[in-house]
mmCIF file of C-alpha atoms in Angstrom:
data_model
loop_
_atom_site.group_PDB
_atom_site.id
_atom_site.type_symbol
_atom_site.label_atom_id
_atom_site.label_comp_id
_atom_site.label_asym_id
_atom_site.label_seq_id
_atom_site.Cartn_x
_atom_site.Cartn_y
_atom_site.Cartn_z
ATOM 1 C CA UNK R 17 147.456 97.823 33.657
ATOM 2 C CA UNK R 18 146.435 101.128 32.108
ATOM 3 C CA UNK R 19 144.655 103.710 34.217
ATOM 4 C CA UNK R 20 141.150 104.485 32.984
ATOM 5 C CA UNK R 21 139.035 107.592 33.448
ATOM 6 C CA UNK R 22 135.282 107.682 33.001
ATOM 7 C CA UNK R 23 132.470 110.008 34.080
ATOM 8 C CA UNK R 24 131.234 109.538 37.616
ATOM 9 C CA UNK R 25 127.577 109.552 36.626
ATOM 10 C CA UNK R 26 125.179 109.882 33.699
ATOM 11 C CA UNK R 27 121.440 110.292 33.402
ATOM 12 C CA UNK R 28 119.199 109.077 30.613
ATOM 13 C CA UNK R 29 115.601 108.285 29.786
ATOM 14 C CA UNK R 30 114.043 105.051 28.683
ATOM 15 C CA UNK R 31 114.403 104.348 24.992
ATOM 16 C CA UNK R 32 117.447 106.549 24.494
ATOM 17 C CA UNK R 33 120.875 105.415 23.365
ATOM 18 C CA UNK R 34 123.543 105.889 26.027
ATOM 19 C CA UNK R 35 127.223 106.280 25.249
ATOM 20 C CA UNK R 36 129.748 106.063 28.054
ATOM 21 C CA UNK R 37 133.259 107.110 27.128
ATOM 22 C CA UNK R 38 136.359 105.865 28.851
ATOM 23 C CA UNK R 39 139.803 107.396 28.543
ATOM 24 C CA UNK R 40 142.921 105.205 28.700
ATOM 25 C CA UNK R 41 145.762 107.336 27.387
ATOM 26 C CA UNK R 42 148.504 104.975 28.518
ATOM 27 C CA UNK R 43 147.060 101.836 27.038
ATOM 28 C CA UNK R 44 149.723 99.342 26.016
ATOM 29 C CA UNK R 45 149.927 97.394 22.795
ATOM 30 C CA UNK R 46 148.784 94.159 24.412
ATOM 31 C CA UNK R 47 145.973 95.665 26.484
ATOM 32 C CA UNK R 48 142.342 94.787 25.907
ATOM 33 C CA UNK R 49 139.405 96.973 26.895
ATOM 34 C CA UNK R 50 136.679 95.374 28.956
ATOM 35 C CA UNK R 51 133.416 96.637 30.404
ATOM 36 C CA UNK R 52 131.515 95.313 33.387
ATOM 37 C CA UNK R 53 128.057 96.142 34.720
ATOM 38 C CA UNK R 54 127.086 96.053 38.392
ATOM 39 C CA UNK R 55 123.584 96.213 39.815
ATOM 40 C CA UNK R 56 123.009 97.112 43.481
ATOM 41 C CA UNK R 57 123.729 94.263 45.877
ATOM 42 C CA UNK R 58 125.240 92.107 43.145
ATOM 43 C CA UNK R 59 128.710 91.344 41.857
ATOM 44 C CA UNK R 60 129.870 92.869 38.565
ATOM 45 C CA UNK R 61 128.930 91.146 35.337
ATOM 46 C CA UNK R 62 131.060 91.036 32.180
ATOM 47 C CA UNK R 63 129.417 92.910 29.294
ATOM 48 C CA UNK R 64 131.851 93.217 26.430
ATOM 49 C CA UNK R 65 135.513 93.232 25.487
ATOM 50 C CA UNK R 66 137.462 94.493 22.516
ATOM 51 C CA UNK R 67 140.871 95.352 21.160
ATOM 52 C CA UNK R 68 140.178 97.744 18.286
ATOM 53 C CA UNK R 69 137.423 99.009 15.961
ATOM 54 C CA UNK R 70 133.957 97.835 16.895
ATOM 55 C CA UNK R 71 132.568 94.894 18.824
ATOM 56 C CA UNK R 72 128.865 94.191 19.214
ATOM 57 C CA UNK R 73 126.946 91.631 21.203
ATOM 58 C CA UNK R 74 123.365 91.222 22.350
ATOM 59 C CA UNK R 75 123.842 93.695 25.187
ATOM 60 C CA UNK R 76 126.052 96.507 23.903
ATOM 61 C CA UNK R 77 128.519 97.804 21.364
ATOM 62 C CA UNK R 78 132.070 98.858 22.022
ATOM 63 C CA UNK R 79 133.771 101.416 19.809
ATOM 64 C CA UNK R 80 137.538 101.775 19.916
ATOM 65 C CA UNK R 81 139.262 104.348 17.674
ATOM 66 C CA UNK R 82 142.504 103.632 15.879
ATOM 67 C CA UNK R 83 144.713 105.269 18.526
ATOM 68 C CA UNK R 84 142.984 103.189 21.256
ATOM 69 C CA UNK R 85 143.354 105.986 23.799
ATOM 70 C CA UNK R 86 139.651 105.946 24.489
ATOM 71 C CA UNK R 87 136.664 103.680 24.044
ATOM 72 C CA UNK R 88 132.908 104.121 24.075
ATOM 73 C CA UNK R 89 130.351 101.696 25.440
ATOM 74 C CA UNK R 90 127.049 102.122 23.637
ATOM 75 C CA UNK R 91 123.802 100.854 25.128
ATOM 76 C CA UNK R 92 120.952 100.985 22.579
ATOM 77 C CA UNK R 93 117.485 101.955 23.767
ATOM 78 C CA UNK R 94 118.069 101.730 27.495
ATOM 79 C CA UNK R 95 115.397 100.628 29.907
ATOM 80 C CA UNK R 96 114.975 101.175 33.639
ATOM 81 C CA UNK R 97 116.739 97.873 34.246
ATOM 82 C CA UNK R 98 119.934 99.270 32.721
ATOM 83 C CA UNK R 99 120.364 101.487 35.777
ATOM 84 C CA UNK R 100 123.688 100.271 37.136
ATOM 85 C CA UNK R 101 127.349 101.114 37.560
ATOM 86 C CA UNK R 102 129.497 100.509 34.481
ATOM 87 C CA UNK R 103 133.216 99.851 34.806
ATOM 88 C CA UNK R 104 135.824 100.292 32.094
ATOM 89 C CA UNK R 105 139.023 98.291 32.432
ATOM 90 C CA UNK R 106 142.131 98.116 30.288
ATOM 91 C CA UNK R 107 144.868 95.596 30.783
ATOM 92 C CA UNK R 108 146.889 92.749 29.439
ATOM 93 C CA UNK R 109 145.969 89.161 29.881
ATOM 94 C CA UNK R 110 148.910 88.015 31.957
ATOM 95 C CA UNK R 111 147.429 84.593 32.409
ATOM 96 C CA UNK R 112 146.148 85.482 35.855
ATOM 97 C CA UNK R 113 143.580 87.875 34.434
ATOM 98 C CA UNK R 114 144.149 90.380 37.182
ATOM 99 C CA UNK R 115 141.652 93.190 36.862
ATOM 100 C CA UNK R 116 141.806 96.717 38.214
ATOM 101 C CA UNK R 117 138.393 98.313 38.706
ATOM 102 C CA UNK R 118 137.996 102.058 39.024
ATOM 103 C CA UNK R 119 134.952 103.704 40.555
ATOM 104 C CA UNK R 120 132.868 103.314 37.420
ATOM 105 C CA UNK R 121 130.060 105.366 35.895
ATOM 106 C CA UNK R 122 126.718 105.347 37.661
ATOM 107 C CA UNK R 123 123.995 105.347 35.006
ATOM 108 C CA UNK R 124 120.487 106.330 36.065
ATOM 109 C CA UNK R 125 117.687 105.627 33.600
ATOM 110 C CA UNK R 126 114.435 107.423 34.292
ATOM 111 C CA UNK R 127 110.959 106.852 32.855
ATOM 112 C CA UNK F 24 125.674 78.844 33.767
ATOM 113 C CA UNK F 25 128.670 79.506 35.949
ATOM 114 C CA UNK F 26 127.751 79.762 39.554
ATOM 115 C CA UNK F 27 129.848 81.398 42.237
ATOM 116 C CA UNK F 28 128.426 81.163 45.709
ATOM 117 C CA UNK F 29 129.511 82.836 48.902
ATOM 118 C CA UNK F 30 128.814 81.440 52.333
ATOM 119 C CA UNK F 31 126.913 84.410 53.709
ATOM 120 C CA UNK F 32 125.200 87.505 52.329
ATOM 121 C CA UNK F 33 125.468 89.373 55.622
ATOM 122 C CA UNK F 34 127.849 88.856 58.514
ATOM 123 C CA UNK F 35 128.384 90.759 61.757
ATOM 124 C CA UNK F 36 131.540 90.129 63.763
ATOM 125 C CA UNK F 37 133.282 91.710 66.708
ATOM 126 C CA UNK F 38 136.682 93.362 66.649
ATOM 127 C CA UNK F 39 139.432 90.806 67.140
ATOM 128 C CA UNK F 40 137.433 87.818 65.946
ATOM 129 C CA UNK F 41 138.815 85.484 63.302
ATOM 130 C CA UNK F 42 136.528 85.572 60.283
ATOM 131 C CA UNK F 43 136.219 83.061 57.461
ATOM 132 C CA UNK F 44 134.560 83.946 54.175
ATOM 133 C CA UNK F 45 133.991 81.005 51.873
ATOM 134 C CA UNK F 46 133.600 81.001 48.116
ATOM 135 C CA UNK F 47 132.729 78.066 45.893
ATOM 136 C CA UNK F 48 132.564 77.898 42.096
ATOM 137 C CA UNK F 49 131.131 75.062 40.072
ATOM 138 C CA UNK F 50 132.817 75.527 36.692
ATOM 139 C CA UNK F 51 136.247 74.030 37.320
ATOM 140 C CA UNK F 52 137.877 77.454 36.934
ATOM 141 C CA UNK F 53 141.593 77.736 37.587
ATOM 142 C CA UNK F 54 141.562 81.337 38.833
ATOM 143 C CA UNK F 55 139.791 82.662 41.878
ATOM 144 C CA UNK F 56 139.809 86.147 43.343
ATOM 145 C CA UNK F 57 138.796 88.058 46.439
ATOM 146 C CA UNK F 58 137.899 91.757 46.216
ATOM 147 C CA UNK F 59 136.504 94.260 48.626
ATOM 148 C CA UNK F 60 134.249 97.071 47.524
ATOM 149 C CA UNK F 61 133.880 100.344 49.387
ATOM 150 C CA UNK F 62 131.940 103.476 48.439
ATOM 151 C CA UNK F 63 134.059 105.828 46.372
ATOM 152 C CA UNK F 64 136.905 103.323 46.035
ATOM 153 C CA UNK F 65 135.476 100.782 43.613
ATOM 154 C CA UNK F 66 136.647 97.193 43.774
ATOM 155 C CA UNK F 67 140.094 96.445 45.105
ATOM 156 C CA UNK F 68 141.848 93.121 44.743
ATOM 157 C CA UNK F 69 142.893 91.468 47.999
ATOM 158 C CA UNK F 70 144.274 88.099 46.898
ATOM 159 C CA UNK F 71 143.987 85.763 43.958
ATOM 160 C CA UNK F 72 144.820 82.166 43.232
ATOM 161 C CA UNK F 73 145.627 80.513 39.922
ATOM 162 C CA UNK F 74 145.817 76.943 41.171
ATOM 163 C CA UNK F 75 145.240 74.803 44.227
ATOM 164 C CA UNK F 76 147.504 75.856 47.093
ATOM 165 C CA UNK F 77 148.817 78.776 45.032
ATOM 166 C CA UNK F 78 148.113 82.371 45.982
ATOM 167 C CA UNK F 79 149.230 85.822 45.004
ATOM 168 C CA UNK F 80 148.825 89.115 46.829
ATOM 169 C CA UNK F 81 146.609 91.700 45.267
ATOM 170 C CA UNK F 82 146.654 95.399 45.958
ATOM 171 C CA UNK F 83 145.501 95.360 49.585
ATOM 172 C CA UNK F 84 146.493 92.048 51.239
ATOM 173 C CA UNK F 85 147.310 93.477 54.674
ATOM 174 C CA UNK F 86 145.168 91.973 57.408
ATOM 175 C CA UNK F 87 143.970 89.124 55.207
ATOM 176 C CA UNK F 88 145.061 85.636 54.292
ATOM 177 C CA UNK F 89 143.612 83.046 51.924
ATOM 178 C CA UNK F 90 143.391 79.322 51.529
ATOM 179 C CA UNK F 91 142.781 77.176 48.485
ATOM 180 C CA UNK F 92 142.889 73.500 49.340
ATOM 181 C CA UNK F 93 140.466 72.443 46.608
ATOM 182 C CA UNK F 94 140.057 73.840 43.122
ATOM 183 C CA UNK F 95 136.457 74.886 43.630
ATOM 184 C CA UNK F 96 136.881 76.589 46.994
ATOM 185 C CA UNK F 97 138.710 79.783 47.927
ATOM 186 C CA UNK F 98 138.577 81.097 51.473
ATOM 187 C CA UNK F 99 139.348 84.567 52.734
ATOM 188 C CA UNK F 100 140.478 84.818 56.337
ATOM 189 C CA UNK F 101 140.544 87.879 58.510
ATOM 190 C CA UNK F 102 142.953 86.866 61.249
ATOM 191 C CA UNK F 103 141.804 89.539 63.690
ATOM 192 C CA UNK F 104 138.896 91.552 62.369
ATOM 193 C CA UNK F 105 139.030 95.312 62.689
ATOM 194 C CA UNK F 106 136.413 97.977 62.074
ATOM 195 C CA UNK F 107 138.219 99.181 58.946
ATOM 196 C CA UNK F 108 137.542 95.791 57.400
ATOM 197 C CA UNK F 109 133.825 96.507 57.350
ATOM 198 C CA UNK F 110 133.067 96.199 53.661
ATOM 199 C CA UNK F 111 131.413 94.279 50.847
ATOM 200 C CA UNK F 112 133.530 91.261 49.927
ATOM 201 C CA UNK F 113 133.228 89.810 46.446
ATOM 202 C CA UNK F 114 134.591 86.529 45.183
ATOM 203 C CA UNK F 115 135.171 85.819 41.498
ATOM 204 C CA UNK F 116 136.470 83.045 39.303
ATOM 205 C CA UNK F 117 137.708 82.738 35.744
ATOM 206 C CA UNK F 118 139.123 80.214 33.374
ATOM 207 C CA UNK F 119 142.495 80.370 31.687
ATOM 208 C CA UNK F 120 141.167 78.126 28.955
ATOM 209 C CA UNK F 121 139.317 80.993 27.269
ATOM 210 C CA UNK F 122 142.387 82.301 25.558
ATOM 211 C CA UNK F 123 144.439 85.455 25.430
ATOM 212 C CA UNK F 124 142.754 88.753 26.141
ATOM 213 C CA UNK F 125 139.731 87.328 27.864
ATOM 214 C CA UNK F 126 138.774 89.119 31.054
ATOM 215 C CA UNK F 127 135.532 87.434 31.876
ATOM 216 C CA UNK F 128 135.394 86.951 35.581
ATOM 217 C CA UNK F 129 132.278 85.545 37.229
ATOM 218 C CA UNK F 130 131.353 87.147 40.503
ATOM 219 C CA UNK F 131 129.448 85.878 43.487
ATOM 220 C CA UNK F 132 126.661 87.914 45.137
ATOM 221 C CA UNK F 133 128.963 89.340 47.788
ATOM 222 C CA UNK F 134 129.164 89.212 51.577
ATOM 223 C CA UNK F 135 128.484 92.388 53.477
ATOM 224 C CA UNK F 136 130.686 92.185 56.554
ATOM 225 C CA UNK F 137 130.228 94.513 59.493
ATOM 226 C CA UNK F 138 132.853 94.546 62.219
ATOM 227 C CA UNK F 139 131.746 96.203 65.434
#
């Protein structure tokens, strides 16, 4: 499981696009990149997962450059309800889907 | 929708007590997990199970044990609770049927355990 590094916190305003970058220099060939979101007093929630290039769903986009040593979670036009902690994970699906969470990035969206 | 439920949202126990935390999922998932979450440390995996009666140690299994007698239920046991086990405990489940590279785990709401 590759170690990931991401900013401790970020601030934004409603309506802005937020990009959270995660570094995973030691990512292995079989590793996928996954992002989770956690609101206060709740368990984390899966947002998006990718292997390379770009993945988009109804919540976010994930950009992964060719060298895969970093990835960027993009949240379009954030609202107050996007205030949460965002976790970046990188690891191989061993069949047991063991995840290693870091401390995440605390995003604060202000009016 | 997948639902993962945990027996209590808040629990207060005394040092030395045996504590049971129960987790139930309703989606017939093969994998179940127990994490603890502490400020500044993120989530840390305690134990996980990939089948009934099967268990694997996570990163911090000391002081804990688990039981999985039925597919939908995964219990975390603190044999003799200590103050350093005061934490938020999160249960999760996932399916192996989703295919390679899928890391979608479904989490319960958590149990905030205080040991005094």
